[in-house]
Each structure stands twice: as C-alpha cells, then as structure tokens.
PDB file of C-alpha atoms in Angstrom:
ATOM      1  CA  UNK A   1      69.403  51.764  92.073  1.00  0.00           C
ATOM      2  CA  UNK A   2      68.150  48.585  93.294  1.00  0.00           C
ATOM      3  CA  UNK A   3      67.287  48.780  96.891  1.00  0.00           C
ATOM      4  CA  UNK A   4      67.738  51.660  99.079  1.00  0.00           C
ATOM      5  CA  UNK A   5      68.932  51.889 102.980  1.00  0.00           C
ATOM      6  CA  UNK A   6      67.819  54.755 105.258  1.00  0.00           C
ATOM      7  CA  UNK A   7      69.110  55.283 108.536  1.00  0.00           C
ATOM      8  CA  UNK A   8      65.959  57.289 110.089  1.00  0.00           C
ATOM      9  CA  UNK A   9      67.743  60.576 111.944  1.00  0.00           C
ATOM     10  CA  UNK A  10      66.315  62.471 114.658  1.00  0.00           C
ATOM     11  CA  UNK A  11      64.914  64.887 112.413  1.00  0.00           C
ATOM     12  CA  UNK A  12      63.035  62.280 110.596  1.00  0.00           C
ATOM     13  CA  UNK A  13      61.155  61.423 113.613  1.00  0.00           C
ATOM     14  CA  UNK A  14      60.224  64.767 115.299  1.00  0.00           C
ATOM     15  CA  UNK A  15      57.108  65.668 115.155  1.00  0.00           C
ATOM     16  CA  UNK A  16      55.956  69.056 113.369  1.00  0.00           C
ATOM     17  CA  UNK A  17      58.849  69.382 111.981  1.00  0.00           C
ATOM     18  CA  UNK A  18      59.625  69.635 108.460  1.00  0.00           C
ATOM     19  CA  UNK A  19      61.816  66.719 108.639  1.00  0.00           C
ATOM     20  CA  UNK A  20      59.599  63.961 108.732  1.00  0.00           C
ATOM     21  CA  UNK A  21      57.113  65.189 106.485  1.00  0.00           C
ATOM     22  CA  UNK A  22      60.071  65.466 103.603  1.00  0.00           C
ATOM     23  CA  UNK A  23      61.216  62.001 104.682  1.00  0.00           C
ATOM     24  CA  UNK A  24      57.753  60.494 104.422  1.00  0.00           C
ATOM     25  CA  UNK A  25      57.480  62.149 100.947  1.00  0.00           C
ATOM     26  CA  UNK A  26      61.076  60.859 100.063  1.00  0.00           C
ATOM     27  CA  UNK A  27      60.093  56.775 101.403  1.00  0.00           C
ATOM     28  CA  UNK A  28      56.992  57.507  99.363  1.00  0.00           C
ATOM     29  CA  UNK A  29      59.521  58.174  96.141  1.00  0.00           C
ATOM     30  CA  UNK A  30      61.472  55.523  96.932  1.00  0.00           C
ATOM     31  CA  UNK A  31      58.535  52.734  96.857  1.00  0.00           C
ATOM     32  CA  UNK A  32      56.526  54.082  93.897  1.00  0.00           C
ATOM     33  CA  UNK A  33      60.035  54.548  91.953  1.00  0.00           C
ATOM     34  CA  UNK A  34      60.361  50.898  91.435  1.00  0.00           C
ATOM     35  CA  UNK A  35      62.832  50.797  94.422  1.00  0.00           C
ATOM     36  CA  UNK A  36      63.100  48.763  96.958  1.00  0.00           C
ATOM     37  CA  UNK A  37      63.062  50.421 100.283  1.00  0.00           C
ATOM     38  CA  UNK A  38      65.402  49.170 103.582  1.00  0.00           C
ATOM     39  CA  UNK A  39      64.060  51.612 106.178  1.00  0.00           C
ATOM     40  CA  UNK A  40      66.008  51.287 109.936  1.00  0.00           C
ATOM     41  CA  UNK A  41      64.972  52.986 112.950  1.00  0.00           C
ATOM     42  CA  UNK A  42      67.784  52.322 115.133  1.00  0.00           C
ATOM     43  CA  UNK A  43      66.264  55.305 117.662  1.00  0.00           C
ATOM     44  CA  UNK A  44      64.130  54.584 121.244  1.00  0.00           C
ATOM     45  CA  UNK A  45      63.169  58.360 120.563  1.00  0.00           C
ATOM     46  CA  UNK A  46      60.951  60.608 118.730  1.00  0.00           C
ATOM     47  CA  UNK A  47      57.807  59.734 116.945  1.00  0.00           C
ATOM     48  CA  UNK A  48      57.443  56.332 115.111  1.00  0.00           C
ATOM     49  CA  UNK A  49      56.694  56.414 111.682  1.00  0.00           C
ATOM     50  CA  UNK A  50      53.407  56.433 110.408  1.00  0.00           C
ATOM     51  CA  UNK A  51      52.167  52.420 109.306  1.00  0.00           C
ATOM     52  CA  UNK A  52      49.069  51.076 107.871  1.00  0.00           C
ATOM     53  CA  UNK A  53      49.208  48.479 110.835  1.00  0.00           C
ATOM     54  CA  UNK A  54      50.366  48.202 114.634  1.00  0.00           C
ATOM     55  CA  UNK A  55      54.243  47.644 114.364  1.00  0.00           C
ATOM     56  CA  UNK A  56      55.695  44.293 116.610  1.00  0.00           C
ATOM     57  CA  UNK A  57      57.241  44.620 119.851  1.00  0.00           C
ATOM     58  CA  UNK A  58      60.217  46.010 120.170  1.00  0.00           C
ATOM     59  CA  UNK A  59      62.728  49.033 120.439  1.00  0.00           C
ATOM     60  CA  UNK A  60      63.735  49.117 117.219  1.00  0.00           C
ATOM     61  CA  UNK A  61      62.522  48.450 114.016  1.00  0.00           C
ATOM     62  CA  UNK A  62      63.519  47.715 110.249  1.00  0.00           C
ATOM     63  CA  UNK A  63      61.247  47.583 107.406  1.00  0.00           C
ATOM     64  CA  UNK A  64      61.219  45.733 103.994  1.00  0.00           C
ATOM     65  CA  UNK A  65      59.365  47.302 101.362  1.00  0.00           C
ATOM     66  CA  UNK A  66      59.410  45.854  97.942  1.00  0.00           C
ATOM     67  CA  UNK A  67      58.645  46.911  94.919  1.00  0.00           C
ATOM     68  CA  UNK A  68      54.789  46.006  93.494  1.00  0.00           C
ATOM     69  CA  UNK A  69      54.424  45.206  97.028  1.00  0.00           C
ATOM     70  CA  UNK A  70      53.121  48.557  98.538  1.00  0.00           C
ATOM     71  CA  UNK A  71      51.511  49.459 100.996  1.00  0.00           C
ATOM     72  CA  UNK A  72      52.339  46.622 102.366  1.00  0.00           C
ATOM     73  CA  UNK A  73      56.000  45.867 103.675  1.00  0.00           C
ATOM     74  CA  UNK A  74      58.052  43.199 106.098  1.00  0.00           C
ATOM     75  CA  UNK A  75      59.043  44.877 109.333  1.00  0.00           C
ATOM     76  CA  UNK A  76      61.173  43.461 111.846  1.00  0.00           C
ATOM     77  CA  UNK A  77      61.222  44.605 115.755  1.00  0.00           C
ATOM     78  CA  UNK A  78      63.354  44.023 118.165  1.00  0.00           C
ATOM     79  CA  UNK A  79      64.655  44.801 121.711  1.00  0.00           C
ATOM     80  CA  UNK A  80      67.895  46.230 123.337  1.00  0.00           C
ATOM     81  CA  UNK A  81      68.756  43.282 124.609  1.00  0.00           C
ATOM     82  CA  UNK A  82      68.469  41.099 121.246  1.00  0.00           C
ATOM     83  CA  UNK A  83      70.870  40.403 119.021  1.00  0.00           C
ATOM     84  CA  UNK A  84      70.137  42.536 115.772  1.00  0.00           C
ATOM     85  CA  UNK A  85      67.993  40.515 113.031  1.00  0.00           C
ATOM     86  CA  UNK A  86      69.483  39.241 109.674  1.00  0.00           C
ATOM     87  CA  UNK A  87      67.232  41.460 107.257  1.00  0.00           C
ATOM     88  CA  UNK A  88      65.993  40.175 103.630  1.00  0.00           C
ATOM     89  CA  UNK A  89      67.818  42.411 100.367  1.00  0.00           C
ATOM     90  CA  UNK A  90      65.690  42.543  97.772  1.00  0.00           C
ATOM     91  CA  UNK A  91      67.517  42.546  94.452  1.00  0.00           C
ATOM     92  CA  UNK A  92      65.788  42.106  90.723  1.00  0.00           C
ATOM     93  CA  UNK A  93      63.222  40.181  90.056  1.00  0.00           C
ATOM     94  CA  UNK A  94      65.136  36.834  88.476  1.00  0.00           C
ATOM     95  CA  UNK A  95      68.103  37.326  91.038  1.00  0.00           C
ATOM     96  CA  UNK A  96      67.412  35.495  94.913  1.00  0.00           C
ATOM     97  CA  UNK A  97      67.651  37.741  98.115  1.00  0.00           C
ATOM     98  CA  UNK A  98      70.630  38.667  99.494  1.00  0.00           C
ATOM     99  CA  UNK A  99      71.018  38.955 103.219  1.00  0.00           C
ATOM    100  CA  UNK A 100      72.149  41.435 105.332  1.00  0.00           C
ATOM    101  CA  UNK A 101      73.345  40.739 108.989  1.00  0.00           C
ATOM    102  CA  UNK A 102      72.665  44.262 110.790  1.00  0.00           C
ATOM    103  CA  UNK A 103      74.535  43.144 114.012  1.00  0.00           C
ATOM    104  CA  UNK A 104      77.731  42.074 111.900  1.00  0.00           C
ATOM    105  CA  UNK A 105      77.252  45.874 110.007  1.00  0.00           C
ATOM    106  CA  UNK A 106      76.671  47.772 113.075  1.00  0.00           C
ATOM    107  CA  UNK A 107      79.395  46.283 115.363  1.00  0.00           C
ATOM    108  CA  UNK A 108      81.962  46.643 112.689  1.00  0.00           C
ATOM    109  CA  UNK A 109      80.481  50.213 112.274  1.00  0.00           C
ATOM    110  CA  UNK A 110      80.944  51.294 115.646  1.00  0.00           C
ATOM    111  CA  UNK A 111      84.815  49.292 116.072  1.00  0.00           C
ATOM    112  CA  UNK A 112      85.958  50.886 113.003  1.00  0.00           C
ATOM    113  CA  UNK A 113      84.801  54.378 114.533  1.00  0.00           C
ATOM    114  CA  UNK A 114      86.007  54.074 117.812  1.00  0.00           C
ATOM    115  CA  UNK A 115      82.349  54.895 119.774  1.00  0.00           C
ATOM    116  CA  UNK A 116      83.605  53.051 122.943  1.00  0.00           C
ATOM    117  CA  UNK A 117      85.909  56.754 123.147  1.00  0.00           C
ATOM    118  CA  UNK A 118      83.566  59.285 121.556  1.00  0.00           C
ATOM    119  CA  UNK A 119      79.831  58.648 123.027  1.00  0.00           C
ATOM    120  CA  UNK A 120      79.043  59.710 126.207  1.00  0.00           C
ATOM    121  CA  UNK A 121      77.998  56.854 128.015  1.00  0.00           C
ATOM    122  CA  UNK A 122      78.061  58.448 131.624  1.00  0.00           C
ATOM    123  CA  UNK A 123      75.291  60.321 131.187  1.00  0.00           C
ATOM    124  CA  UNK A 124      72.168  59.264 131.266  1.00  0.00           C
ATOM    125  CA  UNK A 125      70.313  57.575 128.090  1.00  0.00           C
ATOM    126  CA  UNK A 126      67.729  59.712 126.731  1.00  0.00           C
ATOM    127  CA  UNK A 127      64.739  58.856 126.814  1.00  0.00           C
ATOM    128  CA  UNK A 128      65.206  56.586 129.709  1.00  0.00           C
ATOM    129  CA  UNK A 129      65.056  53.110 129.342  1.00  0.00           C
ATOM    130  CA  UNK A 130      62.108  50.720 130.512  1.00  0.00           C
ATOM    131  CA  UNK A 131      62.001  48.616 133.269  1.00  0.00           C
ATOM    132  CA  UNK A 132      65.847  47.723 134.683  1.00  0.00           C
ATOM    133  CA  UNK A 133      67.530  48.431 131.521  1.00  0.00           C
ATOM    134  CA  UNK A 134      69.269  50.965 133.136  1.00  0.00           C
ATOM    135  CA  UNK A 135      71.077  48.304 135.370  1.00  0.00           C
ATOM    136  CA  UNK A 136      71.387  46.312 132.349  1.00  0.00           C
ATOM    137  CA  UNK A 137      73.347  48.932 129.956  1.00  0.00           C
ATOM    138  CA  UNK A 138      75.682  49.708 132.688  1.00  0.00           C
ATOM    139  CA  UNK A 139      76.537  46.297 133.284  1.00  0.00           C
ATOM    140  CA  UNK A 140      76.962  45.633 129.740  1.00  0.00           C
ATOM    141  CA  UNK A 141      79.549  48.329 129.671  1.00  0.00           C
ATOM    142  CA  UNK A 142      81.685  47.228 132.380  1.00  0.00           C
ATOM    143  CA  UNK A 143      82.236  44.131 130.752  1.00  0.00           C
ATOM    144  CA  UNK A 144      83.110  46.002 127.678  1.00  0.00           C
ATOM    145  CA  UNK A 145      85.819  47.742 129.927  1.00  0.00           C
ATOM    146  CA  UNK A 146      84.072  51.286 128.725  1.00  0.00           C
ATOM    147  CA  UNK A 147      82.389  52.058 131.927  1.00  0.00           C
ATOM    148  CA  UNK A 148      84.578  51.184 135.272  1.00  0.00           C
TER     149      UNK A 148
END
C-alpha cells in the first residue's frame, strides 16, 4: 500500500467516544507505516480532528500527509459553496504525483448511487448551516429538479 484514503465517519469525529480515539491511533499507523495518508472530512459536524496548527477556512477539509513528512501535512479547506479542490496523490518516491479531482469522484459517486432519491433533503440540514446557506441549498436543489 502506497497511499491510503479515509473518509472520516461520524463516529470518527464524536467526541468521547471510542471512535475517534481508535481512528487517531489508526492515522497515527498509517503515517509512521511508511504510508501515505489522504484523510477527507467531508462532515460540517462533530469534532474536528486534532492538528498541530489552526486548520484554513472552510467547511470541509482534506489532508495530505506524506511519508518522512510527519507531523507535518498539506491540508486543504474549503466551503459549501466551492467547487471541491483537485488534491495531490502521493505515490513512490522516483514516481511524480498523481492527482485526484474530488468533485469529479464525488459527483460521479453520488449519480451512480442515485442520492437525488435516497437522502432526505426536506428536512432540515443538521447542524444548521451559517449565514443564508439555508436559502442557498434550497435553491441549489430546485435547479437540480430534487426539491420543487
């Protein structure tokens, strides 16, 4: 195994529970294994994981960490609104980076599974969104036909 890429659950983020202690042990495998770690946190809730410094803006996160490169890692923020970031691979040492375009992966994810007819998007989001994303979700689902 080259590189490795977690999806962070709920229960890695909840707070005294045993989740997110066993994930932090398992990212601390991962990056002293000679792995390189892909970490994303595609959740607005539960508890942000624990970094050495204060993490960028944003609602969501992905982090980079590469091997002989720890503590230290890349991480990438970004908002609901933005488009999702194209996120450095790291492969072997003599081969280049590849790249991988997380808004390409995540809206064939969700087309292929057919989330526009399983997620409940008339309820309200949890936790509530800042400011007047409210307004903003529920016009972006009109247009997408999902919400009349």
């Amino acid at each position: 195994v080259v590189t490795v890429i977690e999806l962070l659950s709920p229960s890695n983020k909840a707070a005294g529970q045993d989740g997110l202690g066993k994930y932090l042990d398992k990212r601390n495998e991962f990056l002293s294994s000679g792995c390189h770690l892909i970490e994303l946190d595609l959740l607005r809730g539960g508890q942000r994981l624990p970094m050495s410094a204060p993490l960028p803006p944003g609602d969501y996160f992905a982090l980079v960490g590469r091997v002989g490169h720890t503590p230290r890692c890349q991480v990438f923020g970004w908002s609901l609104r933005a488009k999702l970031p194209l996120l450095p691979v790291p492969l072997l040492p003599d081969d280049p980076e590849a790249t991988l375009d997380l808004d390409a992966a995540f809206g064939s994810a969700y087309d292929s599974s057919f989330y526009s007819r399983r997620l409940p998007y008339r309820e309200p989001l949890a936790p509530p969104m800042r400011e007047d994303g409210n307004a903003w979700v529920r016009e972006r689902l009109q247009s997408a036909g999902i919400l009349p």
